């Protein structure tokens, strides 16, 4: 009879230990799920920011192309104006020599 009582007590202790381990695992699972949700939220937020930055990059690249074209036109105008000014200076120098 004592052996049965000891065996039952041992089984109860074993059951209690198993329940404690189960509680610990369940709590760890809850904590892990919360961390996973936070990680997923952070990933979603970073993806949104990445999309915004990509959009801004596209807009900036378009503006860059536009401004580059405008700069090329201005440089062409400048070169034409400089060439015209040099031609006029040569004319002035020639007419000054003739006088």
GROMACS .gro file of N, CA, C and O in nm, residues 2-99:
model
  392
    2UNK      N    1   0.194   0.123   0.080
    2UNK     CA    2   0.285   0.237   0.085
    2UNK      C    3   0.350   0.261  -0.051
    2UNK      O    4   0.370   0.376  -0.092
    3UNK      N    5   0.379   0.155  -0.118
    3UNK     CA    6   0.443   0.167  -0.249
    3UNK      C    7   0.349   0.235  -0.347
    3UNK      O    8   0.391   0.318  -0.429
    4UNK      N    9   0.220   0.201  -0.338
    4UNK     CA   10   0.121   0.263  -0.427
    4UNK      C   11   0.108   0.411  -0.396
    4UNK      O   12   0.104   0.496  -0.486
    5UNK      N   13   0.103   0.447  -0.264
    5UNK     CA   14   0.094   0.587  -0.224
    5UNK      C   15   0.217   0.664  -0.273
    5UNK      O   16   0.205   0.777  -0.323
    6UNK      N   17   0.336   0.606  -0.256
    6UNK     CA   18   0.458   0.673  -0.300
    6UNK      C   19   0.456   0.691  -0.452
    6UNK      O   20   0.496   0.796  -0.503
    7UNK      N   21   0.411   0.587  -0.522
    7UNK     CA   22   0.405   0.595  -0.667
    7UNK      C   23   0.307   0.704  -0.710
    7UNK      O   24   0.335   0.782  -0.802
    8UNK      N   25   0.190   0.712  -0.640
    8UNK     CA   26   0.091   0.815  -0.672
    8UNK      C   27   0.145   0.954  -0.643
    8UNK      O   28   0.124   1.048  -0.721
    9UNK      N   29   0.218   0.969  -0.529
    9UNK     CA   30   0.278   1.098  -0.496
    9UNK      C   31   0.383   1.137  -0.601
    9UNK      O   32   0.391   1.252  -0.643
   10UNK      N   33   0.461   1.040  -0.642
   10UNK     CA   34   0.564   1.065  -0.742
   10UNK      C   35   0.499   1.107  -0.874
   10UNK      O   36   0.545   1.199  -0.942
   11UNK      N   37   0.389   1.039  -0.909
   11UNK     CA   38   0.319   1.073  -1.032
   11UNK      C   39   0.257   1.211  -1.023
   11UNK      O   40   0.255   1.287  -1.121
   12UNK      N   41   0.205   1.247  -0.901
   12UNK     CA   42   0.147   1.381  -0.882
   12UNK      C   43   0.255   1.487  -0.897
   12UNK      O   44   0.234   1.590  -0.963
   13UNK      N   45   0.371   1.462  -0.836
   13UNK     CA   46   0.482   1.557  -0.849
   13UNK      C   47   0.524   1.569  -0.996
   13UNK      O   48   0.548   1.679  -1.047
   14UNK      N   49   0.529   1.455  -1.064
   14UNK     CA   50   0.565   1.455  -1.205
   14UNK      C   51   0.463   1.534  -1.287
   14UNK      O   52   0.498   1.611  -1.376
   15UNK      N   53   0.334   1.514  -1.254
   15UNK     CA   54   0.227   1.586  -1.323
   15UNK      C   55   0.238   1.736  -1.295
   15UNK      O   56   0.227   1.818  -1.385
   16UNK      N   57   0.262   1.773  -1.170
   16UNK     CA   58   0.277   1.914  -1.134
   16UNK      C   59   0.395   1.977  -1.208
   16UNK      O   60   0.385   2.090  -1.258
   17UNK      N   61   0.504   1.906  -1.215
   17UNK     CA   62   0.623   1.955  -1.287
   17UNK      C   63   0.592   1.973  -1.435
   17UNK      O   64   0.631   2.072  -1.497
   18UNK      N   65   0.519   1.875  -1.491
   18UNK     CA   66   0.482   1.884  -1.632
   18UNK      C   67   0.390   2.003  -1.655
   18UNK      O   68   0.404   2.075  -1.754
   19UNK      N   69   0.295   2.026  -1.562
   19UNK     CA   70   0.206   2.142  -1.573
   19UNK      C   71   0.284   2.272  -1.563
   19UNK      O   72   0.256   2.368  -1.636
   20UNK      N   73   0.380   2.276  -1.472
   20UNK     CA   74   0.464   2.396  -1.458
   20UNK      C   75   0.542   2.422  -1.587
   20UNK      O   76   0.549   2.536  -1.635
   21UNK      N   77   0.601   2.314  -1.643
   21UNK     CA   78   0.674   2.329  -1.769
   21UNK      C   79   0.580   2.374  -1.880
   21UNK      O   80   0.617   2.458  -1.965
   22UNK      N   81   0.460   2.323  -1.881
   22UNK     CA   82   0.360   2.362  -1.980
   22UNK      C   83   0.327   2.510  -1.966
   22UNK      O   84   0.318   2.582  -2.066
   23UNK      N   85   0.307   2.555  -1.841
   23UNK     CA   86   0.277   2.697  -1.817
   23UNK      C   87   0.392   2.786  -1.867
   23UNK      O   88   0.369   2.890  -1.929
   24UNK      N   89   0.514   2.743  -1.836
   24UNK     CA   90   0.632   2.819  -1.880
   24UNK      C   91   0.636   2.825  -2.033
   24UNK      O   92   0.661   2.931  -2.092
   25UNK      N   93   0.611   2.712  -2.096
   25UNK     CA   94   0.614   2.708  -2.243
   25UNK      C   95   0.503   2.794  -2.303
   25UNK      O   96   0.524   2.863  -2.404
   26UNK      N   97   0.384   2.790  -2.244
   26UNK     CA   98   0.274   2.872  -2.293
   26UNK      C   99   0.307   3.021  -2.280
   26UNK      O  100   0.279   3.100  -2.371
   27UNK      N  101   0.366   3.060  -2.169
   27UNK     CA  102   0.405   3.199  -2.149
   27UNK      C  103   0.512   3.239  -2.250
   27UNK      O  104   0.506   3.347  -2.310
   28UNK      N  105   0.609   3.151  -2.270
   28UNK     CA  106   0.713   3.180  -2.369
   28UNK      C  107   0.652   3.191  -2.508
   28UNK      O  108   0.694   3.275  -2.588
   29UNK      N  109   0.555   3.109  -2.537
   29UNK     CA  110   0.487   3.114  -2.667
   29UNK      C  111   0.415   3.247  -2.684
   29UNK      O  112   0.421   3.309  -2.791
   30UNK      N  113   0.346   3.292  -2.579
   30UNK     CA  114   0.276   3.421  -2.585
   30UNK      C  115   0.375   3.534  -2.610
   30UNK      O  116   0.352   3.623  -2.693
   31UNK      N  117   0.486   3.532  -2.538
   31UNK     CA  118   0.589   3.635  -2.554
   31UNK      C  119   0.645   3.632  -2.696
   31UNK      O  120   0.663   3.736  -2.761
   32UNK      N  121   0.669   3.512  -2.747
   32UNK     CA  122   0.722   3.498  -2.882
   32UNK      C  123   0.622   3.550  -2.986
   32UNK      O  124   0.661   3.614  -3.084
   33UNK      N  125   0.494   3.522  -2.965
   33UNK     CA  126   0.392   3.571  -3.058
   33UNK      C  127   0.386   3.723  -3.058
   33UNK      O  128   0.374   3.786  -3.162
   34UNK      N  129   0.396   3.783  -2.938
   34UNK     CA  130   0.395   3.930  -2.928
   34UNK      C  131   0.517   3.988  -3.001
   34UNK      O  132   0.504   4.084  -3.078
   35UNK      N  133   0.633   3.925  -2.980
   35UNK     CA  134   0.755   3.972  -3.049
   35UNK      C  135   0.740   3.956  -3.200
   35UNK      O  136   0.782   4.043  -3.277
   36UNK      N  137   0.681   3.846  -3.242
   36UNK     CA  138   0.663   3.822  -3.386
   36UNK      C  139   0.568   3.927  -3.445
   36UNK      O  140   0.594   3.979  -3.554
   37UNK      N  141   0.461   3.958  -3.374
   37UNK     CA  142   0.367   4.060  -3.422
   37UNK      C  143   0.436   4.196  -3.432
   37UNK      O  144   0.417   4.269  -3.531
   38UNK      N  145   0.516   4.229  -3.330
   38UNK     CA  146   0.589   4.356  -3.335
   38UNK      C  147   0.685   4.357  -3.453
   38UNK      O  148   0.699   4.458  -3.522
   39UNK      N  149   0.752   4.244  -3.476
   39UNK     CA  150   0.845   4.234  -3.589
   39UNK      C  151   0.772   4.251  -3.721
   39UNK      O  152   0.820   4.320  -3.811
   40UNK      N  153   0.655   4.187  -3.733
   40UNK     CA  154   0.577   4.200  -3.856
   40UNK      C  155   0.530   4.344  -3.876
   40UNK      O  156   0.533   4.395  -3.989
   41UNK      N  157   0.489   4.408  -3.768
   41UNK     CA  158   0.448   4.549  -3.778
   41UNK      C  159   0.566   4.636  -3.823
   41UNK      O  160   0.550   4.726  -3.906
   42UNK      N  161   0.682   4.607  -3.766
   42UNK     CA  162   0.801   4.685  -3.802
   42UNK      C  163   0.837   4.663  -3.949
   42UNK      O  164   0.872   4.758  -4.020
   43UNK      N  165   0.827   4.539  -3.994
   43UNK     CA  166   0.855   4.509  -4.134
   43UNK      C  167   0.757   4.584  -4.225
   43UNK      O  168   0.797   4.643  -4.326
   44UNK      N  169   0.630   4.582  -4.188
   44UNK     CA  170   0.528   4.652  -4.268
   44UNK      C  171   0.558   4.801  -4.273
   44UNK      O  172   0.548   4.865  -4.379
   45UNK      N  173   0.596   4.856  -4.159
   45UNK     CA  174   0.630   4.999  -4.153
   45UNK      C  175   0.752   5.030  -4.240
   45UNK      O  176   0.753   5.129  -4.314
   46UNK      N  177   0.853   4.943  -4.232
   46UNK     CA  178   0.973   4.964  -4.314
   46UNK      C  179   0.943   4.949  -4.463
   46UNK      O  180   0.999   5.022  -4.546
   47UNK      N  181   0.854   4.857  -4.497
   47UNK     CA  182   0.816   4.840  -4.637
   47UNK      C  183   0.745   4.966  -4.688
   47UNK      O  184   0.769   5.011  -4.800
   48UNK      N  185   0.658   5.023  -4.603
   48UNK     CA  186   0.589   5.146  -4.641
   48UNK      C  187   0.690   5.259  -4.662
   48UNK      O  188   0.683   5.332  -4.762
   49UNK      N  189   0.785   5.270  -4.571
   49UNK     CA  190   0.888   5.374  -4.585
   49UNK      C  191   0.971   5.350  -4.711
   49UNK      O  192   1.006   5.446  -4.781
   50UNK      N  193   1.003   5.225  -4.739
   50UNK     CA  194   1.081   5.193  -4.858
   50UNK      C  195   1.005   5.234  -4.984
   50UNK      O  196   1.064   5.289  -5.078
   51UNK      N  197   0.875   5.207  -4.988
   51UNK     CA  198   0.795   5.246  -5.103
   51UNK      C  199   0.792   5.398  -5.118
   51UNK      O  200   0.804   5.451  -5.229
   52UNK      N  201   0.779   5.468  -5.005
   52UNK     CA  202   0.779   5.614  -5.010
   52UNK      C  203   0.912   5.666  -5.063
   52UNK      O  204   0.916   5.758  -5.146
   53UNK      N  205   1.020   5.608  -5.016
   53UNK     CA  206   1.153   5.651  -5.058
   53UNK      C  207   1.173   5.621  -5.206
   53UNK      O  208   1.231   5.702  -5.280
   54UNK      N  209   1.125   5.504  -5.252
   54UNK     CA  210   1.135   5.472  -5.394
   54UNK      C  211   1.057   5.572  -5.479
   54UNK      O  212   1.104   5.616  -5.585
   55UNK      N  213   0.939   5.610  -5.431
   55UNK     CA  214   0.859   5.710  -5.502
   55UNK      C  215   0.932   5.843  -5.506
   55UNK      O  216   0.940   5.909  -5.611
   56UNK      N  217   0.987   5.884  -5.393
   56UNK     CA  218   1.063   6.009  -5.388
   56UNK      C  219   1.184   6.002  -5.481
   56UNK      O  220   1.217   6.100  -5.548
   57UNK      N  221   1.249   5.886  -5.487
   57UNK     CA  222   1.364   5.868  -5.576
   57UNK      C  223   1.321   5.883  -5.721
   57UNK      O  224   1.390   5.951  -5.800
   58UNK      N  225   1.209   5.823  -5.756
   58UNK     CA  226   1.159   5.835  -5.894
   58UNK      C  227   1.132   5.981  -5.929
   58UNK      O  228   1.170   6.029  -6.036
   59UNK      N  229   1.065   6.051  -5.838
   59UNK     CA  230   1.034   6.193  -5.862
   59UNK      C  231   1.163   6.274  -5.874
   59UNK      O  232   1.177   6.356  -5.964
   60UNK      N  233   1.257   6.247  -5.787
   60UNK     CA  234   1.384   6.319  -5.788
   60UNK      C  235   1.461   6.291  -5.917
   60UNK      O  236   1.519   6.382  -5.977
   61UNK      N  237   1.459   6.164  -5.960
   61UNK     CA  238   1.528   6.131  -6.086
   61UNK      C  239   1.463   6.202  -6.204
   61UNK      O  240   1.534   6.252  -6.293
   62UNK      N  241   1.331   6.209  -6.205
   62UNK     CA  242   1.262   6.280  -6.312
   62UNK      C  243   1.299   6.428  -6.312
   62UNK      O  244   1.325   6.487  -6.417
   63UNK      N  245   1.302   6.486  -6.192
   63UNK     CA  246   1.340   6.627  -6.181
   63UNK      C  247   1.485   6.647  -6.226
   63UNK      O  248   1.519   6.745  -6.292
   64UNK      N  249   1.572   6.552  -6.190
   64UNK     CA  250   1.712   6.560  -6.228
   64UNK      C  251   1.727   6.560  -6.380
   64UNK      O  252   1.803   6.639  -6.437
   65UNK      N  253   1.655   6.469  -6.445
   65UNK     CA  254   1.661   6.461  -6.591
   65UNK      C  255   1.614   6.593  -6.652
   65UNK      O  256   1.678   6.648  -6.744
   66UNK      N  257   1.505   6.646  -6.600
   66UNK     CA  258   1.451   6.771  -6.650
   66UNK      C  259   1.551   6.885  -6.632
   66UNK      O  260   1.579   6.961  -6.726
   67UNK      N  261   1.605   6.896  -6.514
   67UNK     CA  262   1.701   7.003  -6.485
   67UNK      C  263   1.828   6.985  -6.567
   67UNK      O  264   1.886   7.083  -6.614
   68UNK      N  265   1.868   6.860  -6.588
   68UNK     CA  266   1.988   6.835  -6.671
   68UNK      C  267   1.965   6.883  -6.813
   68UNK      O  268   2.053   6.944  -6.874
   69UNK      N  269   1.846   6.855  -6.866
   69UNK     CA  270   1.813   6.902  -7.000
   69UNK      C  271   1.812   7.054  -7.006
   69UNK      O  272   1.863   7.115  -7.101
   70UNK      N  273   1.754   7.116  -6.904
   70UNK     CA  274   1.752   7.263  -6.899
   70UNK      C  275   1.893   7.318  -6.891
   70UNK      O  276   1.926   7.419  -6.955
   71UNK      N  277   1.979   7.252  -6.813
   71UNK     CA  278   2.118   7.296  -6.801
   71UNK      C  279   2.189   7.286  -6.935
   71UNK      O  280   2.263   7.378  -6.974
   72UNK      N  281   2.166   7.176  -7.006
   72UNK     CA  282   2.228   7.161  -7.138
   72UNK      C  283   2.185   7.274  -7.231
   72UNK      O  284   2.267   7.331  -7.304
   73UNK      N  285   2.056   7.307  -7.228
   73UNK     CA  286   2.006   7.416  -7.312
   73UNK      C  287   2.072   7.548  -7.274
   73UNK      O  288   2.112   7.627  -7.361
   74UNK      N  289   2.083   7.573  -7.144
   74UNK     CA  290   2.147   7.697  -7.097
   74UNK      C  291   2.294   7.701  -7.138
   74UNK      O  292   2.345   7.806  -7.177
   75UNK      N  293   2.362   7.586  -7.128
   75UNK     CA  294   2.503   7.581  -7.167
   75UNK      C  295   2.517   7.608  -7.317
   75UNK      O  296   2.610   7.678  -7.359
   76UNK      N  297   2.426   7.552  -7.397
   76UNK     CA  298   2.429   7.578  -7.542
   76UNK      C  299   2.407   7.726  -7.568
   76UNK      O  300   2.476   7.787  -7.652
   77UNK      N  301   2.312   7.784  -7.498
   77UNK     CA  302   2.285   7.928  -7.514
   77UNK      C  303   2.407   8.010  -7.474
   77UNK      O  304   2.443   8.108  -7.541
   78UNK      N  305   2.471   7.970  -7.364
   78UNK     CA  306   2.590   8.040  -7.318
   78UNK      C  307   2.701   8.031  -7.421
   78UNK      O  308   2.767   8.132  -7.453
   79UNK      N  309   2.724   7.911  -7.473
   79UNK     CA  310   2.829   7.894  -7.574
   79UNK      C  311   2.799   7.978  -7.698
   79UNK      O  312   2.889   8.041  -7.756
   80UNK      N  313   2.670   7.979  -7.739
   80UNK     CA  314   2.632   8.060  -7.856
   80UNK      C  315   2.655   8.208  -7.827
   80UNK      O  316   2.706   8.283  -7.913
   81UNK      N  317   2.617   8.252  -7.707
   81UNK     CA  318   2.635   8.393  -7.670
   81UNK      C  319   2.784   8.428  -7.664
   81UNK      O  320   2.825   8.536  -7.709
   82UNK      N  321   2.864   8.337  -7.608
   82UNK     CA  322   3.008   8.363  -7.602
   82UNK      C  323   3.069   8.370  -7.742
   82UNK      O  324   3.154   8.454  -7.771
   83UNK      N  325   3.024   8.279  -7.829
   83UNK     CA  326   3.075   8.280  -7.967
   83UNK      C  327   3.037   8.411  -8.036
   83UNK      O  328   3.119   8.472  -8.107
   84UNK      N  329   2.914   8.452  -8.016
   84UNK     CA  330   2.868   8.579  -8.076
   84UNK      C  331   2.947   8.696  -8.020
   84UNK      O  332   2.987   8.787  -8.093
   85UNK      N  333   2.972   8.694  -7.889
   85UNK     CA  334   3.048   8.802  -7.826
   85UNK      C  335   3.191   8.805  -7.879
   85UNK      O  336   3.246   8.913  -7.909
   86UNK      N  337   3.252   8.689  -7.895
   86UNK     CA  338   3.388   8.683  -7.951
   86UNK      C  339   3.390   8.736  -8.094
   86UNK      O  340   3.482   8.809  -8.133
   87UNK      N  341   3.287   8.700  -8.171
   87UNK     CA  342   3.279   8.749  -8.310
   87UNK      C  343   3.266   8.901  -8.310
   87UNK      O  344   3.331   8.971  -8.390
   88UNK      N  345   3.181   8.953  -8.223
   88UNK     CA  346   3.164   9.099  -8.215
   88UNK      C  347   3.294   9.166  -8.170
   88UNK      O  348   3.330   9.273  -8.221
   89UNK      N  349   3.363   9.107  -8.075
   89UNK     CA  350   3.491   9.163  -8.030
   89UNK      C  351   3.593   9.166  -8.144
   89UNK      O  352   3.667   9.264  -8.159
   90UNK      N  353   3.595   9.059  -8.223
   90UNK     CA  354   3.687   9.057  -8.338
   90UNK      C  355   3.651   9.166  -8.438
   90UNK      O  356   3.737   9.234  -8.493
   91UNK      N  357   3.521   9.185  -8.460
   91UNK     CA  358   3.476   9.291  -8.552
   91UNK      C  359   3.519   9.428  -8.502
   91UNK      O  360   3.568   9.511  -8.578
   92UNK      N  361   3.499   9.448  -8.369
   92UNK     CA  362   3.537   9.577  -8.310
   92UNK      C  363   3.687   9.597  -8.324
   92UNK      O  364   3.732   9.708  -8.358
   93UNK      N  365   3.763   9.495  -8.301
   93UNK     CA  366   3.910   9.508  -8.312
   93UNK      C  367   3.951   9.536  -8.457
   93UNK      O  368   4.039   9.615  -8.485
   94UNK      N  369   3.884   9.468  -8.552
   94UNK     CA  370   3.916   9.491  -8.694
   94UNK      C  371   3.880   9.633  -8.735
   94UNK      O  372   3.955   9.698  -8.807
   95UNK      N  373   3.761   9.681  -8.691
   95UNK     CA  374   3.723   9.815  -8.729
   95UNK      C  375   3.811   9.917  -8.656
   95UNK      O  376   3.837  10.024  -8.711
   96UNK      N  377   3.859   9.885  -8.540
   96UNK     CA  378   3.949   9.976  -8.470
   96UNK      C  379   4.083   9.986  -8.540
   96UNK      O  380   4.148  10.091  -8.544
   97UNK      N  381   4.127   9.879  -8.599
   97UNK     CA  382   4.255   9.878  -8.671
   97UNK      C  383   4.243   9.954  -8.805
   97UNK      O  384   4.338  10.014  -8.852
   98UNK      N  385   4.127   9.946  -8.865
   98UNK     CA  386   4.107  10.011  -8.994
   98UNK      C  387   4.101  10.163  -8.980
   98UNK      O  388   4.130  10.236  -9.073
   99UNK      N  389   4.061  10.207  -8.866
   99UNK     CA  390   4.043  10.352  -8.851
   99UNK      C  391   4.171  10.427  -8.845
   99UNK      O  392   4.276  10.408  -8.826
   0.00000   0.00000   0.00000
